[in-house]
């Protein structure tokens, strides 16, 4: 969690600008002997890839990933395995229409990072947003696809639960619907409505925000490193660090403020397998920064993209007042593509904490206690 | 940000359990030659200290801090200064009524970390919540009081903006009112209402949640370390890691989902001092993970404490179903005391990023560009 | 390995100056449920403690350690156990004769860190060397005594193998002799000689250097994190970072330069237990930064203390030429007390890598392969 | 300093195996606005490149570096500048004769990391040594070439000072001679002798060790982060972590053991520029882990390569005794090519500490004190 490196034991370091030669990341600390093919990664990159419907940017990037190191196959291994050494994932940039960005070379887009990058570094690669572009998130998705293989039995799924001011009806939640619409929306009725709604936004040259929910199931109890690398703290950092995210909540999130202690308590009863079961999940699967064994539930709020057709007041690099209109190819609702990115970051945090827990405490957890202990 | 160490360059490592001998922290990486007396720290500890009104736990802890290392004074220094070496802050525990906690020795409080600590570590110091107790946050406040001295011109202030389901009226916001009521509430009318409301909660043996807002002013533009230690990512981690926090948002936070790109854009115009000014602050002072120079505005949701008088279903350490009632001394609304803690964490994150920025880029920022550059 | 924090997963953060209120450290990342009493730590502190013979400084410090957090005992545990949370170890300073140090308040001792601390920080606690004092190493020894409990079957032993220009005769090496003389010397004949030799040095107000060897046995094969946290790299850092150490070597060390490839090769044959055995140990137990299962053998060179009675040319804080004589209580051969410190650092590095290996790879190692794999 | 990431603020993460698709590294934390062309890096890679004389491996690798990210050029910048974002350096592998390595697929070379990699990870890419190959050091040299640009006025130079048992005559030391012979040897007479000596070693199918000295001049006083990231500790780690290095010493190194305190003291006198000068440099430029402003002098011992033509006893992956002869292309004295690698690691450590110092303390140092301070 320093500069461009994410994680403690399961780590990845990303690089690349939107319109540079390539983007990618180096995954480090991955356990050895995990089967890994480029196709395992490509599957998730394809989910995030732009240009797949009229609701995302029309930039055509195949986002083909190559594994340049960290895997090996010989006659004993039965296929390509990770070796425990750094896994280099390279994605070449293909469709860079740099001419589209001549307008923003000197003018700052309100709500965009161009101004703060210039203030901090004194220059930045403004083409397509440079390092602050959503293209960087392809590296996260690639790393996340490896992370998914580390925690046995883990399932991480995301869904769009709000677009603009319009929430889904949670009673209609169906995970199977998520892949049936271009919004990763689990409510088929609302998904239909979102088509019209977003068409309107897009045609107006405007943009809208969204809320994404990510759920991890099969998370072992006991993951988390109190007190400054708590599981929820690391998740908050991982999700808030995704481009355009302005809020993160876990379990009932901001709703907890309005709950009484009685209502917020997730009561417990002994279940099968000699393990406790919880009768509710207001906590979103995390207590005291440590996973409880319940599903981990997080939500993040994604702001509307700042690239819009309506002129906005701004300044230029020379310190002059001006107006700006952003014409390039952009997502009317970047929140949509945030779904696979949120899943990836969740998977990375869980893999990292799985390894950290195993390091400090060993395999498995200590509870329930055996008689006499 | 590993285990019990917070931060990258400005770091602190905390220790201690609620009913052990002492709590405290070691602050490392602090710049040298900063005037520092115990009284500078005590002032903020006193704000967090329990037992100051009928609305917080009646545990009586003086929370007297001692500085055991890292400061020096000689005839040249004109008073006690930091030396750049580790500053050890020790707070002895005084009022440990361990008998109050006999009930929770074997039973897990729903919503409390006792269960997850046991699952993870195989044991925990259950007295007063042990390491998961809110007492650990005294170390954060102590570290934060030093952090406040690092960024020149920095002001960090917090306020309670919601208690239970009741929000303040932001039109009545007056920072001067924050110290005039036991709730750190900037709205004097609502503060009056909160007295009655919380008395009701307290007398019912119940508890309620809250939302806290923390605002930092005087933050230089350019702080933040993209992309995995972004300023907002680190703030999210720092606040989500505070006991009982379940949600964090920056600027408009979850409200951005409902905004259009036009409304969300913080337009810019050149102001005095040859610097741009923003015409709004939906972004909460952070763009692309880097501070913009605007006030940084964050909010966090604090859940109701899980220690309540109403019996709740639970299990015990022996794997048996049972019920629990928590009788000890507790806060009916832990959110109140979260105000100084949130301020402290904000100050620590900003100090850390101030030093990191200075390390990578040097003093000051690179913008506005001089003519010809 | 940042500032005053050592280690990756098994970490400790030390604090304190020679003549401040106290020194100590916070040990973090320790596995839970390890039996730990203050006496377990005191045993090793006593070995490092000054004033035990006429050959070490006459400062009288009991170096009594208190455990302030991170341990717990209840009716189930059968004694005090670590809890997996930070273990705070406090050692109060008792015998601070600050008057002894008036001379060095303004003058820099050649070979001492006073000058560089002042250049770096603009001030330092000069009393007794402040943070640069050998007293800081008590914290290392305390942490090391906990580290020793983490790797099952580990033995770490150190010995003085050279004092001034005089080496021991390795043919007479007897570990049992190490505790029979005030020098931790495994050669009883040379130990006798060292008494006279060091008496001469001491009476002349001079000082001498030494070489220390530390040997770890029972180290599992497979520990090490290539390529920038190699086991040998971390050991080199840990030992070179001990006060007054100027050289570190592993196995044959600088002797390898003169070896041929044939002679340097540690040949292998299958031994009992279906494991290879090595026919020699030029490598000192580490190949490619990873432990081979052989004993790990390191040596470090310790310079003569810079506090001597012969006047030396120097400058003062006001930028004036002057001479200095150091009168306080000092070790004529600081290398002696470096033996328990070197052992401690070796133990800490091994514990840290043991946990890191377990984190990335899981319990045990992967070799020898079972048939068909 | 974790796994495959080096450094604290100036960091690089390397990847790649000897016979994989590519090697390289991601440099992170580099200050912005530093002029950087591929040619600046290539210059140093060419120095390390194999196949340049009959005394290094005949593998023909052009080691052409490409900069894939982190630099930008526009009409204002006057050339390509670093942007402060990650700099991706890619070096494609070209001359992989994998057939040469069929022998080592199953047999372990004594003294080589193949065995320990297999024990640790359960498999490894054995072709050309895989990750443990000296090829990885090209990434270090590439990162080092950027590091050299960070500390103003810094000069880092290395030289071979011993080959096999034969030392140079330091009285004949001439930096200008270093580039006049294939050994980086500063003693032209001994360089002549080394030609014959190494020809003999090479023709015998044997190998020999070496000692390399690296000297940094122009290092500002005050760099170093006591006490667990001391400048000497980090240098020791950086150099000991280079393939085949078994010993590291600073200043007089192991020679200090034989010095008296009088002789070891580097006396001081006020020089010009109102700064002290030292009358000797036994300390090698570092006191208490902090640079003194003198040249930093380190030496490292490099073992003979384990790839030799004389059969050695070993075991294979199936646990059977066998013999091995290594036929591929190898360096008879890997120490030669360690010179540019040692320089690179020195430069990286100094750049890292330069930024860390600037972060904690600000620009410049605090001494000498102005009147009244």
mmCIF file of N, CA and C in Angstrom, chain C residues 199-207 307-310 326, chain D residues 262:
data_model
loop_
_atom_site.group_PDB
_atom_site.id
_atom_site.type_symbol
_atom_site.label_atom_id
_atom_site.label_comp_id
_atom_site.label_asym_id
_atom_site.label_seq_id
_atom_site.Cartn_x
_atom_site.Cartn_y
_atom_site.Cartn_z
ATOM 1 N N UNK C 199 42.805 -6.550 29.763
ATOM 2 C CA UNK C 199 43.223 -5.747 30.911
ATOM 3 C C UNK C 199 44.211 -4.670 30.471
ATOM 4 N N UNK C 200 45.100 -5.056 29.602
ATOM 5 C CA UNK C 200 46.070 -4.090 29.094
ATOM 6 C C UNK C 200 45.396 -2.969 28.333
ATOM 7 N N UNK C 201 44.490 -3.330 27.482
ATOM 8 C CA UNK C 201 43.759 -2.333 26.699
ATOM 9 C C UNK C 201 43.004 -1.378 27.623
ATOM 10 N N UNK C 202 42.310 -1.983 28.591
ATOM 11 C CA UNK C 202 41.480 -1.214 29.507
ATOM 12 C C UNK C 202 42.325 -0.239 30.327
ATOM 13 N N UNK C 203 43.401 -0.744 30.850
ATOM 14 C CA UNK C 203 44.238 0.111 31.705
ATOM 15 C C UNK C 203 44.885 1.227 30.904
ATOM 16 N N UNK C 204 45.109 0.987 29.633
ATOM 17 C CA UNK C 204 45.686 2.027 28.784
ATOM 18 C C UNK C 204 44.637 3.056 28.359
ATOM 19 N N UNK C 205 43.386 2.851 28.803
ATOM 20 C CA UNK C 205 42.337 3.775 28.377
ATOM 21 C C UNK C 205 42.050 3.647 26.900
ATOM 22 N N UNK C 206 42.392 2.528 26.333
ATOM 23 C CA UNK C 206 42.202 2.314 24.904
ATOM 24 C C UNK C 206 40.987 1.391 24.684
ATOM 25 N N UNK C 207 40.840 0.900 23.497
ATOM 26 C CA UNK C 207 39.750 -0.033 23.195
ATOM 27 C C UNK C 207 40.181 -0.894 22.029
ATOM 28 N N UNK C 307 35.138 5.753 22.530
ATOM 29 C CA UNK C 307 35.321 6.466 23.795
ATOM 30 C C UNK C 307 36.624 6.002 24.452
ATOM 31 N N UNK C 308 37.668 6.800 24.320
ATOM 32 C CA UNK C 308 38.996 6.438 24.800
ATOM 33 C C UNK C 308 39.607 7.606 25.554
ATOM 34 N N UNK C 309 40.678 7.300 26.301
ATOM 35 C CA UNK C 309 41.296 8.336 27.135
ATOM 36 C C UNK C 309 42.357 9.157 26.405
ATOM 37 N N UNK C 310 42.843 8.655 25.289
ATOM 38 C CA UNK C 310 43.822 9.416 24.517
ATOM 39 C C UNK C 310 43.130 10.574 23.804
ATOM 40 N N UNK C 326 37.405 11.082 26.278
ATOM 41 C CA UNK C 326 36.124 10.593 26.780
ATOM 42 C C UNK C 326 36.326 9.837 28.076
ATOM 43 N N UNK D 262 42.272 4.351 19.231
ATOM 44 C CA UNK D 262 43.012 5.542 18.771
ATOM 45 C C UNK D 262 43.139 5.525 17.251
#
